[in-house]
Short mmCIF file of C-alpha atoms and ligand atoms in Angstrom, two decimals:
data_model
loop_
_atom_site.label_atom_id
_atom_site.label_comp_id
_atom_site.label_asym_id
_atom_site.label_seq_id
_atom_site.Cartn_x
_atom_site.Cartn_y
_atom_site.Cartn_z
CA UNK G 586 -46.03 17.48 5.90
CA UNK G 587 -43.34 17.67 3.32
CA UNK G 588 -40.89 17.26 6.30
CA UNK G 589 -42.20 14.81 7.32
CA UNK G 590 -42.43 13.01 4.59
CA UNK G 591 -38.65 13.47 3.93
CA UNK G 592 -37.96 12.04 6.73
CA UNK G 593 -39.75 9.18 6.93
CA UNK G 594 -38.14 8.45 3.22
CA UNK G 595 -34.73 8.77 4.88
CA UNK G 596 -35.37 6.80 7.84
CA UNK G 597 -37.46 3.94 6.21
CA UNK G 598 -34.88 3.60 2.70
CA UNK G 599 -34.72 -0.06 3.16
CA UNK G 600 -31.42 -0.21 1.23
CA UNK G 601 -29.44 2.62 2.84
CA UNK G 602 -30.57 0.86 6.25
CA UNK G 603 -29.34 -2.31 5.08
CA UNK G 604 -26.09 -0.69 4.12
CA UNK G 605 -25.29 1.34 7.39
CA UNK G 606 -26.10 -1.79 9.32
CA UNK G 607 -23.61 -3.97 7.21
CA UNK G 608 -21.30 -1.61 7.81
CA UNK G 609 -22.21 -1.65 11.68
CA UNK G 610 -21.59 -5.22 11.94
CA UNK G 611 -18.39 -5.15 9.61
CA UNK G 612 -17.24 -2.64 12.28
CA UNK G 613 -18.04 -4.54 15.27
CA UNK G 614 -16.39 -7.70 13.82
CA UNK G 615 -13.43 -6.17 12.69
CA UNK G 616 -12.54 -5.43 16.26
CA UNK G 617 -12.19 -9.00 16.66
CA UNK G 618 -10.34 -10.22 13.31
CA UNK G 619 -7.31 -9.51 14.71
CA UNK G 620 -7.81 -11.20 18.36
CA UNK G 621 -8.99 -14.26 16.62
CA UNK G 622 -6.26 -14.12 13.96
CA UNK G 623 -8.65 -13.46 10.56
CA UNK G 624 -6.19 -11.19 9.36
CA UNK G 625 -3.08 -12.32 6.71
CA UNK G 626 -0.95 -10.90 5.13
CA UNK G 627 -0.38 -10.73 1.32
CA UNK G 628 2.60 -9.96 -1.02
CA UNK G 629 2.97 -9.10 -4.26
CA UNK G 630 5.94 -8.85 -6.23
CA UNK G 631 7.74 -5.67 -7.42
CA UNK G 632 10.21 -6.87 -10.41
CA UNK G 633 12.51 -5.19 -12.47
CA UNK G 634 13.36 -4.88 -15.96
CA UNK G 635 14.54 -8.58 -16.10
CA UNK G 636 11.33 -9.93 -13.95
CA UNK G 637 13.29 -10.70 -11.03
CA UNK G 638 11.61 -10.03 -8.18
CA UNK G 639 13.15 -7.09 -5.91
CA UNK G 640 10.38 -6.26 -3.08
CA UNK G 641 6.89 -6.82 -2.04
CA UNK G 642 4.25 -4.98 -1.52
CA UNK G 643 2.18 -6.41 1.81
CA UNK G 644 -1.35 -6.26 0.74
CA UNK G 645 -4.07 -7.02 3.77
CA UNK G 646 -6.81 -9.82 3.73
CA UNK G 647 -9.24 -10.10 6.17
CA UNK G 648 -10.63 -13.96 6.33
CA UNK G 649 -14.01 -13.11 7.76
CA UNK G 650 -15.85 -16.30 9.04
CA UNK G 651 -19.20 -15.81 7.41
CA UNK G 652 -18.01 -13.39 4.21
CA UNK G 653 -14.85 -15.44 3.39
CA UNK G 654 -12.10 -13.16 1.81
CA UNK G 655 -12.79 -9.20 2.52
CA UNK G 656 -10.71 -7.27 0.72
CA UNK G 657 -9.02 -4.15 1.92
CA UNK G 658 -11.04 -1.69 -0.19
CA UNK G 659 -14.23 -2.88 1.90
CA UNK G 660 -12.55 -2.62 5.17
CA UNK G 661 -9.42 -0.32 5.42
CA UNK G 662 -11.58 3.12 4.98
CA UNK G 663 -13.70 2.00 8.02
CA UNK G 664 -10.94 1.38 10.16
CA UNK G 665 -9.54 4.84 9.09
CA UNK G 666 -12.67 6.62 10.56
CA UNK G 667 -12.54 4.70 13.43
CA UNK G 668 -9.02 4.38 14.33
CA UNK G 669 -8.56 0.78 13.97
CA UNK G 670 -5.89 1.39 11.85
CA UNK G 671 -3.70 2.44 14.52
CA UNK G 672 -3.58 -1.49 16.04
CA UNK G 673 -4.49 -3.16 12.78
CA UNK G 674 -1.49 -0.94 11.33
CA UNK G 675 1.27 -1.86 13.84
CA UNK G 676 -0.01 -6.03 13.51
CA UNK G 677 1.08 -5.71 9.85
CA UNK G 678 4.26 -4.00 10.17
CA UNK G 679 5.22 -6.78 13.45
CA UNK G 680 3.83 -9.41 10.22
CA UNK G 681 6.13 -8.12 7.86
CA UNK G 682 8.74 -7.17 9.74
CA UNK G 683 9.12 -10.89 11.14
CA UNK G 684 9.33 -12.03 7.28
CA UNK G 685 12.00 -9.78 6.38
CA UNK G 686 13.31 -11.57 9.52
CA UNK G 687 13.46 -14.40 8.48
CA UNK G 688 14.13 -13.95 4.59
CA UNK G 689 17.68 -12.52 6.22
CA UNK G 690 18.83 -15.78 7.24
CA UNK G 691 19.00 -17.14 3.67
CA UNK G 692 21.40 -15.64 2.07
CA UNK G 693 19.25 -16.43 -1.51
CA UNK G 694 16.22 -14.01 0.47
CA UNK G 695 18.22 -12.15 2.23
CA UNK G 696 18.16 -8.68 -0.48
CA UNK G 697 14.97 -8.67 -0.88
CA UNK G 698 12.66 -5.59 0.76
CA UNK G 699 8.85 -5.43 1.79
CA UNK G 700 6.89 -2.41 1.14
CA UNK G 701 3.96 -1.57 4.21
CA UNK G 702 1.33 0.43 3.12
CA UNK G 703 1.10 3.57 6.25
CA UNK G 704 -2.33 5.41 6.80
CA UNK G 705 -2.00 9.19 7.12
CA UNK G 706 -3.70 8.72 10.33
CA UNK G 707 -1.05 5.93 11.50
CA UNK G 708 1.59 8.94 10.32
CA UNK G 709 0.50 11.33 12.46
CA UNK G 710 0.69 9.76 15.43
CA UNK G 711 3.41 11.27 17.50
CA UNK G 712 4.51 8.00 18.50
CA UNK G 713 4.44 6.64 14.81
CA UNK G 714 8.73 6.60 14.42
CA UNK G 715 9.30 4.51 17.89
CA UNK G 716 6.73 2.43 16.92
CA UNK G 717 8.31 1.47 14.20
CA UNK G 718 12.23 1.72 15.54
CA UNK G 719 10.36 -1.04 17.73
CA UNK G 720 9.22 -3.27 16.08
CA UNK G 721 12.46 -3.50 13.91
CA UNK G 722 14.39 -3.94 17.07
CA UNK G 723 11.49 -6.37 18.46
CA UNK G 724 11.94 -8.68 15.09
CA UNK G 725 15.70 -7.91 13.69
CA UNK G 726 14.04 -6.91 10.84
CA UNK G 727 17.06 -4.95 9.19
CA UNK G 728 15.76 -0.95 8.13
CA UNK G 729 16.93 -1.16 4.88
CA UNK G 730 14.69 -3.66 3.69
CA UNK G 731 11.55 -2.07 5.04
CA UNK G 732 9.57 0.39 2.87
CA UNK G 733 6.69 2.56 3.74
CA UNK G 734 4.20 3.31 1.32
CA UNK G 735 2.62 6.86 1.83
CA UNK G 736 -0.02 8.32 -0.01
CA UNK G 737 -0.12 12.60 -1.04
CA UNK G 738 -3.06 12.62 1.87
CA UNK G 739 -0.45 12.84 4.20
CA UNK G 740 -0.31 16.28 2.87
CA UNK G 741 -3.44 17.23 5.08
CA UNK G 742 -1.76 16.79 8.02
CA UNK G 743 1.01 18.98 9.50
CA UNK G 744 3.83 18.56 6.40
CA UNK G 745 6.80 19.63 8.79
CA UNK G 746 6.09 16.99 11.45
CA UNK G 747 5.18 14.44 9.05
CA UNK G 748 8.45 15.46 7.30
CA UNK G 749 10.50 15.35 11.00
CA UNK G 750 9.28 11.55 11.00
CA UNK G 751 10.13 10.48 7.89
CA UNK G 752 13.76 12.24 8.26
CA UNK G 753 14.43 10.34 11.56
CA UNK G 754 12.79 6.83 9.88
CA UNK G 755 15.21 7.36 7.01
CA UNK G 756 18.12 7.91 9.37
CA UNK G 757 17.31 4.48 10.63
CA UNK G 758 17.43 3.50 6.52
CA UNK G 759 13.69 2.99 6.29
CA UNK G 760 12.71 4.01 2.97
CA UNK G 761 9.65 5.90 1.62
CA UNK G 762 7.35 5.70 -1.31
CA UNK G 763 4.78 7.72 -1.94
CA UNK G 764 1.72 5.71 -3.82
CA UNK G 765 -0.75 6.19 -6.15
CA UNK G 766 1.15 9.12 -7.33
CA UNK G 767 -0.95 11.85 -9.37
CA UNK G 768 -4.41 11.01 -8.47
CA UNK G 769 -4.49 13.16 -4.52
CA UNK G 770 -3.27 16.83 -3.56
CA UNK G 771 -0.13 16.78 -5.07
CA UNK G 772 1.99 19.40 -4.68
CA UNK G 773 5.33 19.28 -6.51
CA UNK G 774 6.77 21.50 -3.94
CA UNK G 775 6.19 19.34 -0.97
CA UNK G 776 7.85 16.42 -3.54
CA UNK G 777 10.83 18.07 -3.37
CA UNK G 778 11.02 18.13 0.48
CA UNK G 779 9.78 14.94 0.72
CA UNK G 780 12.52 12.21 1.88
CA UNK G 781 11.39 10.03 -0.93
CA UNK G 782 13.16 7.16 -2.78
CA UNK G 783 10.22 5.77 -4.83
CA UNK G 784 7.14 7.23 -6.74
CA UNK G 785 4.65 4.57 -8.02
CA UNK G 786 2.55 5.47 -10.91
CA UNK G 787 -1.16 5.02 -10.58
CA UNK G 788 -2.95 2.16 -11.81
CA UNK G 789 -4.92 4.47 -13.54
CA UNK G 790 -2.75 6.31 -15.37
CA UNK G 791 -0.85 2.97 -16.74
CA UNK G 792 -4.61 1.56 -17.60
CA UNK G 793 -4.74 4.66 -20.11
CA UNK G 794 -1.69 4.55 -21.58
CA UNK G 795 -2.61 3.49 -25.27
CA UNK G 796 -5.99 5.54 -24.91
CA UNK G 797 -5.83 8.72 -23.42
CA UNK G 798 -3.66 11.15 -24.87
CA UNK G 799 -3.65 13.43 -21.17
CA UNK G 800 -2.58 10.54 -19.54
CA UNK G 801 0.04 9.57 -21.71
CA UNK G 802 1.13 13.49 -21.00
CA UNK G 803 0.98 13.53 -17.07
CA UNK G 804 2.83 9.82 -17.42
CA UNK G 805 5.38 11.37 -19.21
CA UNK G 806 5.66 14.57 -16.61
CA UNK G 807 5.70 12.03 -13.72
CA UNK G 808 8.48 10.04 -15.25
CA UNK G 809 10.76 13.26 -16.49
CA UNK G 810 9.85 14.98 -12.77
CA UNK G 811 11.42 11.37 -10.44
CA UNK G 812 14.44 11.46 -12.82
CA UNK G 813 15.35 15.25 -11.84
CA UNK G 814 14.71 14.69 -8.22
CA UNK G 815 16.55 11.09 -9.26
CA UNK G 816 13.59 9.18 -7.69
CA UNK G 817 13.06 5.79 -8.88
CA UNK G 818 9.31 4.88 -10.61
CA UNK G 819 7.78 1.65 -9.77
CA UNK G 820 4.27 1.60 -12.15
CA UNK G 821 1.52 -0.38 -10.28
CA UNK G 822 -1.15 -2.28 -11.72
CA UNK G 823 0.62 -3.44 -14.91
CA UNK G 824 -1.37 -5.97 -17.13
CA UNK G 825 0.30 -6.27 -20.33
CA UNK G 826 3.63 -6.85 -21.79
CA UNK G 827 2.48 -3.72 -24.41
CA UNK G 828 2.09 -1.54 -21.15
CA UNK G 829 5.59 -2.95 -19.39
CA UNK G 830 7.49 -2.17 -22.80
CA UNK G 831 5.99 1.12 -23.14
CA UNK G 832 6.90 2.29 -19.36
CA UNK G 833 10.71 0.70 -19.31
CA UNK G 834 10.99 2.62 -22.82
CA UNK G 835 10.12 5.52 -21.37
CA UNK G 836 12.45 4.90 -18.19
CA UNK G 837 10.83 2.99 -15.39
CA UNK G 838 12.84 0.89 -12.94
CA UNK G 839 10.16 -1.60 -11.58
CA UNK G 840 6.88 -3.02 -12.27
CA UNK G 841 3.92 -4.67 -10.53
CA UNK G 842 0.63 -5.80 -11.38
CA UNK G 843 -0.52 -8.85 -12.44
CA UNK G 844 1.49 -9.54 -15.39
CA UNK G 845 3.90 -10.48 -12.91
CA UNK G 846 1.89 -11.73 -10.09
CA UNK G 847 -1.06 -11.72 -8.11
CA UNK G 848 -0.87 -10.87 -4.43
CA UNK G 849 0.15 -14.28 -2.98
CA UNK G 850 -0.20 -15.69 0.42
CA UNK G 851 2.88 -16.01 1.92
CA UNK G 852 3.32 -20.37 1.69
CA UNK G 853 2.70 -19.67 -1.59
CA UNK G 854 5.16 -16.72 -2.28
CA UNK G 855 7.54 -18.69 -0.42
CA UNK G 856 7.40 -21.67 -2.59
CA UNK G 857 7.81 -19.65 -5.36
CA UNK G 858 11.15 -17.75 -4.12
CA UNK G 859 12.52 -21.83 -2.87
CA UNK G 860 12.37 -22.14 -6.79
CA UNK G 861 13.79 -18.93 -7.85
CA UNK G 862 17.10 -17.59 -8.06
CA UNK G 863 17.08 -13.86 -6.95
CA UNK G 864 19.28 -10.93 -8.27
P1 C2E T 251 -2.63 0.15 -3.18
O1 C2E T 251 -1.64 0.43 -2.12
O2 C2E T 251 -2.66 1.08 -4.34
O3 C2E T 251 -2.36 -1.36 -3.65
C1 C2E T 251 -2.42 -1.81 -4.97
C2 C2E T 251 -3.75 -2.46 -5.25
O4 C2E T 251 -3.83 -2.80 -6.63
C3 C2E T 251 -3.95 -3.78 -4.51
O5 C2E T 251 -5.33 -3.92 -4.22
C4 C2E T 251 -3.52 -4.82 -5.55
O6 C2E T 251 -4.07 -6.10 -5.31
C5 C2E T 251 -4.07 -4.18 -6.79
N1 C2E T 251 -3.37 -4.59 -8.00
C6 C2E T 251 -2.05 -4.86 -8.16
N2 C2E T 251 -1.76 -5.16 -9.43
C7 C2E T 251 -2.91 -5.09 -10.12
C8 C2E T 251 -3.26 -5.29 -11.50
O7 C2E T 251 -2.43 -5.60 -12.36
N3 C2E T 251 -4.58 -5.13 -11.83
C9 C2E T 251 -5.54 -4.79 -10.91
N4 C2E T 251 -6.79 -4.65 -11.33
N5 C2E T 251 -5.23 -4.55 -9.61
C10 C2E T 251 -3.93 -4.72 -9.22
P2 C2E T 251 -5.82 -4.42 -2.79
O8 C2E T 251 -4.92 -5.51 -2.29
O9 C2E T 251 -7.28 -4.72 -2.92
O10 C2E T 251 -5.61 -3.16 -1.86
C11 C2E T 251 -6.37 -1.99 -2.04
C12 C2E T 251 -5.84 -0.85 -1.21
O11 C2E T 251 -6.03 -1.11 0.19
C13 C2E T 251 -4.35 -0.61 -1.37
O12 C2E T 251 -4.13 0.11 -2.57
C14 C2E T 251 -4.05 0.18 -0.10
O13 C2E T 251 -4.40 1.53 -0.27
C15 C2E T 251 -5.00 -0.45 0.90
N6 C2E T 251 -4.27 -1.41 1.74
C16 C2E T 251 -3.98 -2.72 1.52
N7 C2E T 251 -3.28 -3.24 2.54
C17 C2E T 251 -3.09 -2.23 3.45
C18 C2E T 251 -2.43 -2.13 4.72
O14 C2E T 251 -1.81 -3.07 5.23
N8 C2E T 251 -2.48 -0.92 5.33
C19 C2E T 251 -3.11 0.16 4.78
N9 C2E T 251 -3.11 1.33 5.46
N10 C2E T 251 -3.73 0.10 3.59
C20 C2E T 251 -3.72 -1.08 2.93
CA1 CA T 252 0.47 0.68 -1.94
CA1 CA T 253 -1.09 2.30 -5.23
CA1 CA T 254 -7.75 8.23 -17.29
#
């Protein structure tokens, strides 16, 4: 009877119902965002130590008919399980490859680079470097202004062939970042093997930075680590101009967060770059 009665609690919970059903539909219509074009593409600027703007980081946006604006933290770990993020993947490196494109026939534009945030699962596809030697030959997109953002949970996967791709991407001059640095599976000694140009510090660890005394320490560790492997830091999710002094006093490159900007749409970061002079 107590079995039963477990059951019946699991099966009947009105809310978890509600929530696996939600999640259902989200599924089902995110098959169809990008067939029906409900998908854009973001960008939010990654400035350096005099605020001009040096890259972007392409952020997703799903414009879902009835919900409005879905943002990737609803929708992105769904189409990991799935596999979604295969096609949904490739769409926003064709999206952002085609802007580079076109930034690089204005000489003004022409510098600056777009960072892609790359799944693990995308990664370990063993077609994942033609893909993307195609699409840059598909769009012109030049290499050297494309960056791929990987996280430490590619570190789950088979390191040596994730570390074959990234060699033969980097040969093309794509470059690598690897995001949200401190908070996975870090290990320091796959850093080192790691064809890396960028580490970005955690939002979470630049939140803390006036507050917590063991983030201030692994901050500091982070920063004194890139400069002996003479990888550049770009700290995300900066707020304040206290929290941009602190981190280019204590030797980082480039910022982003919304001191700077917001994650624009891309009419609107274009207007902005008509009325700025870059570099
Ligand atoms: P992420 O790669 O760590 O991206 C940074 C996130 O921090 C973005 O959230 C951005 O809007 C937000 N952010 C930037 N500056 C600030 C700030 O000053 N304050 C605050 N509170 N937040 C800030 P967003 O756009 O919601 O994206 C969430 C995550 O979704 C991303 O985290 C990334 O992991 C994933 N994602 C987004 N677009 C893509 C994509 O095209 N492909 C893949 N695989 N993942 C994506
Ligand atoms: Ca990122
Ligand atoms: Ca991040
Ligand atoms: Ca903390």
């Amino acid at each position: 009877a107590k079995e039963a009665g477990r059951n019946q609690l699991f099966f009947f919970d009105p809310l978890l119902q509600a929530e696996t059903i939600e999640r259902a539909l989200l599924v089902r219509d995110l098959r169809q965002a990008l067939e029906q074009d409900e998908l854009v593409l973001f960008y939010q600027p990654i400035v350096d130590a005099q605020q001009h703007i040096r890259a972007v980081e392409a952020l997703l946006r799903w414009f879902h008919p009835k919900h409005g604006m879905v943002l990737p933290g609803k929708f992105i770990p769904l189409a990991e399980r799935n596999g979604l993020i295969v096609p949904i993947g490739k769409w926003v490196l064709e999206t952002a490859c085609a802007q580079l494109a076109e930034w690089q026939q204005d000489p003004e534009r022409e510098a600056l680079v777009i960072a892609v945030n790359i799944s693990a699962r995308q990664l370990s596809k063993t077609n994942f470097v033609d893909t993307v030697k195609s699409v840059l030959a598909q769009t012109g997109a030049r290499a050297d202004r494309l960056m791929l953002e990987i996280t430490e949970s590619i570190f789950q996967d088979n390191v040596n062939s994730t570390i074959t791709k990234m060699d033969a991407l980097r040969q093309e001059g794509v470059r690598f970042s690897l995001d949200d640095f401190g908070t996975g599976y870090s290990s320091l000694t796959y850093l080192k093997r790691l064809p890396i140009d960028h580490l970005k510090i955690d939002k979470s660890f630049v939140d803390d930075i006036f507050e917590d005394s063991s983030d201030i320490a692994i901050v500091h560790t982070i920063i004194a680590l890139a400069k002996n492997l003479e990888i550049d830091i770009i700290a995300e999710g900066v707020e304040t101009c206290e929290q941009m002094e602190w981190l280019q006093g204590n030797g980082c490159k480039f910022f982003q967060g919304y001191l700077f900007s917001h994650p624009l749409h891309p009419d609107k970061l274009n207007a902005i770059l008509e009325n700025t002079t870059l570099l």
